[in-house]
Amino acid sequence: MRYGVLGPLAVWDAEGRPVRVPEAKVRALLADLLVHGGGPVPADRLIEDLWPSSPPGGSANTLQTKVSQLRRVLGRQRVVREPAGYRLLLADDGRGVRDVRGVRDGRDGRDGRDVNGVRDVNDVVDTVDTVDALEFQELAERARAHREPAVRADLFAAALALWRGPAYADVAESLFARGEITRLEELRLNVVEDHAEARLARGEHTALAAELGTLVGRHPLRERLRMTHMRALYRAGRQGDALRSFQDLRRQLAEELGASPGPEASVLHEAILRQETRLATPAVGSLSCRTNLPTPLTPLIGRREAADRVLARLAPGGNTRLVTLTGLGGVGKTRLAVAAARDASGRFADGVWLVELAGLGATSAPDDIAERVITTLGLCDTAATEPDLDDLVGWLCRAVADRRLLILLDNCEHLVEPVAVLAGALLSAVPAAHLLLTSQEPLDIPGEVVHPVPPLTLPDHTGPRAVAEAGAVELFVQRAAAAAPGFVLDADNAEAVATICRRLDGIPLALELVASRLRTLSPHELAARLDDRFARPDVRVRGLPDRQRTLRGMLDWSWQLLTEDERTVLRRLVVHADGCVMTSAQAVCADAGLGAGRIPDLLSRLVDRSLVVREGDRFRLLESVAAYGAGRLAEAGEETAVRARFVRHCAELAERESERLRGPDQRCGLERLDAETVNLRRALDLAVAQDAAGHAVRLVNAQAWYWFLRGRLTEARRSLRTALAAGGEAAPAARVAARAWLAGIELRTSGAGTSAAPAGEDPTAGVEDPVLRARLQWFVGTGLTGAGRHRAGRRLVEAGLAGARAARDPWGEAAALVELASHAPGEDASAELGAALFVEAGDRWGRLRATRALALAAERGGDGVRAERLHREGLLMAEELGLWTEVVEALIRLGRSALAGGLADRATELYGRALDVSAERAHSAGEIRAEVGLGHAARLRGDLEAAGHHLNRARAKSHASGHADRAEDALAELDPLPRA
């Protein structure tokens, strides 16, 4: 049973079905027992609680009647009578029955034993009963113990989701419940505050600024909540509202309590007044987070010693820097690698990073893999600023040359050759880098240590204790208990369980697939069916090793147990390279014979059978299941049709999300396209392979602006070229648009800018949509300006402005106005209008560009105060969007402003921050400028030795990174200073 007290009183059985508790007094009795947390409640106390003013005649008998009614609903064994009174038996996390008092009176709270090891007499009851209030507290404790803001926020959100309304809503007026209601409500508010702080650390200040206002109004004197709201308001650019909130707190405290705000709130108020940099948005997603490893949903089973051995090989400074975990599909290589990498995270100052390669095609080059690593490390924005970036492997090696990091490349078997090239380059160029790989075969390069991953250990004997010690049995029992609640390993089934594990060779995936069968079969029946199944010749697949035949046979059996519709969904899901959300599954799996409305139920059944894995809102196939499903898809003759639906759906999805990238839903659109990146790449590959140029061009046109915003210019250039070279028919106007996008990208990425847009030509001529054409004229025009072709660039931008106004496109008009104002003194009014249009559109990227233009205009006009304020606003927006080169630019300009005002310490802080962000993002140009700024600040303090140190470092960095122009600047600054 599961009891719900965080809202109206509720009871659910083991299957999650509601259990009706009749009559108000019986429900009040249950609530009273739950309030006491499983402890005994004397009969006299219960009578007084249930009938506080007028106990009935024969009240003891009446109480016994209510107890009997409750027992009929819950089961007699759950409500017991002891000398001290009645009590409700509750349990903890499924490992044994627990007296909840164990937390309060010295019991260990796990198996019912007291501190002397004596087992409680009532522990013989075979129940696992929980209360949602305890689950709430446990989730909150887990969240507080975690360091990662994103994980903390998710756990706090899960805890708050358990609340269905006010605690103990049915008995809220009863005296016996008021203390517990007050306690739970205070716990809830604490978690609300914790959740808000975690979301703030994750960069969600804009949403919090709006959401917390109502809550602060309901609890105006909670200073911690008020301070979180003030920080959110400040980071959202609402400094005035943040200051007014503090004044409201001060007034209410004085009027209601005769008190003043606490010291922390007062310090925050002063910091907001001074606009201290420590209040700025944290670098969400920066390398300070140090890892992107997923949080395991279940404990590592049967692999602890193996994980320790892998960990021992990954010691920094050791001789081993490349470890490859090999083994057949489904054996658990990824799970082991992630566990070992997580254990090693404290050893690598610059992080541990998981790079998933399963979605890359077999024809991928080393640069394609390097691009995936660059994206994972968050270096795209920096890479986009580099000219002539054709050698991504080389750039990656230079970018991380002085870092101590571990990179986990997962699923390398189809990319052995290019992975070997990248691994060799990284290990040669980055002395402190370590690589951990999972693959079905080794790379066979010097320095590689191959670590075979065998199946889980099997039982040698059939006794329950000996059987339970085997890793395969431990995994099977855990999965079986999840599939069939109440299942335990005992003397009656130990031999059958051992037989099952041996028959499946201890292969984790095979064990997980078969465990769900215990819903309908006993262990003995399941073992007998496996013996019969594997004795048949039709499961002996010729040419496969024994263990591979075992897994294939298990997949065959799981397949045959599916209904025809379940098989259809499973085989069609394989076209997704990186999982999918429900809407995508419906779009791809449904057809005339299988309605989209049936897909959710079918997908749920596949999850229950462990053939599909659910992670948040995404559904994924394990690699072995995906490979098996691909064979079944080909066998059904559906490859062409399903791939066509997948490509069409991806094109529609990309077009739909692209529309959100220029408005208030910009962040959501970016996140959705981030999540679908691998699938969109697969769709483009399939469209090209099928000579479907129409869909290929649609895909790249829809993603071009996304690639630009994310700094993935190399991917944009490669993808646009690939689509334009594809065979098949495509609309002429769409091809022209793709060529225009390509011209704008090439102007920003290589010295081929001149050929990208020949002089005197308008590459957008032929684009039929007037809105799109105007935007492309702006995009290509700004590229020309950045390439030094100012006259041609201005001409195209002006044409874009006229086109946007004619088409009544506020976004295009804003973009053109801001660009023109950025390069023409005296165009402040254009910048102001552009900024207003971007604000109206809700586009934060556009607001950032407009703010930069206005700040530069203020600098030119000598209005330093306004320029500084605008640069601060731009800094906040750049941090929120994750545009780290823009963050560096804003910090450097703020540092320059501080220098102009004679504020050496302030300038040192700002330039130091710019240097840190630049170093984390491998932004060498930013590092050079920050070092020069630090040299200026040191000279302003009179510390010529420190000034020379910083400027020499700028000079050295300039030569090492190939930024010769920066070297000249540094040398010029160095002349009056002592050389190192």
Coordinates of N, CA, C and O in Angstrom, one line a residue, residues 90 115 137 150 195 252 284 441 469 536 585 661 681 792 801 913 958 962:
L90 N 4.1 0.5 8.6 CA 4.7 1.1 7.5 C 6.0 0.6 7.1 O 6.7 0.0 8.0
V115 N 18.6 -0.9 18.2 CA 20.1 -0.7 18.2 C 20.8 -2.0 18.7 O 22.0 -2.1 18.5
Q137 N 10.3 13.9 1.9 CA 11.4 14.3 2.6 C 12.7 13.6 2.1 O 13.8 14.3 2.1
A150 N 21.4 21.5 -11.8 CA 20.3 20.9 -12.7 C 19.7 19.7 -12.0 O 18.5 19.5 -12.0
H195 N 14.2 24.8 -4.2 CA 14.0 24.7 -5.7 C 14.3 25.9 -6.4 O 14.9 26.0 -7.5
Q252 N 7.0 46.0 5.8 CA 6.1 45.0 6.4 C 6.7 44.5 7.7 O 6.0 44.3 8.7
V284 N 26.0 29.0 -16.4 CA 25.3 27.8 -16.5 C 25.9 27.0 -17.7 O 26.0 27.5 -18.8
E441 N 35.1 -3.6 -30.5 CA 36.5 -4.0 -30.9 C 37.5 -2.9 -30.6 O 37.1 -1.7 -30.5
E469 N 24.8 -14.2 -4.1 CA 26.0 -13.4 -4.2 C 26.5 -13.2 -5.6 O 27.4 -12.4 -5.9
R536 N 15.8 -25.5 -29.0 CA 15.2 -25.6 -30.3 C 16.3 -25.1 -31.3 O 17.0 -24.2 -31.1
A585 N 7.5 9.8 -32.0 CA 7.1 8.4 -32.1 C 5.8 8.2 -32.8 O 5.7 7.3 -33.7
L661 N 12.7 30.7 -32.8 CA 14.1 31.2 -32.5 C 14.2 32.7 -32.6 O 15.3 33.2 -32.3
R681 N 20.6 15.2 -37.9 CA 21.7 14.8 -38.7 C 21.4 13.5 -39.4 O 21.7 13.4 -40.6
A792 N 29.9 46.8 -49.9 CA 28.9 45.8 -50.4 C 28.0 45.3 -49.3 O 26.8 45.0 -49.5
L801 N 16.8 46.0 -45.2 CA 15.9 46.9 -44.4 C 14.7 47.3 -45.2 O 13.5 47.3 -44.7
R913 N 37.8 38.1 -14.5 CA 36.6 37.2 -14.9 C 36.6 36.9 -16.4 O 36.3 35.8 -16.8
S958 N 49.7 35.2 -27.9 CA 49.4 35.7 -29.2 C 50.2 34.8 -30.2 O 49.6 34.4 -31.2
G962 N 48.5 31.9 -32.8 CA 48.4 32.3 -34.2 C 47.7 33.7 -34.4 O 47.4 34.0 -35.5

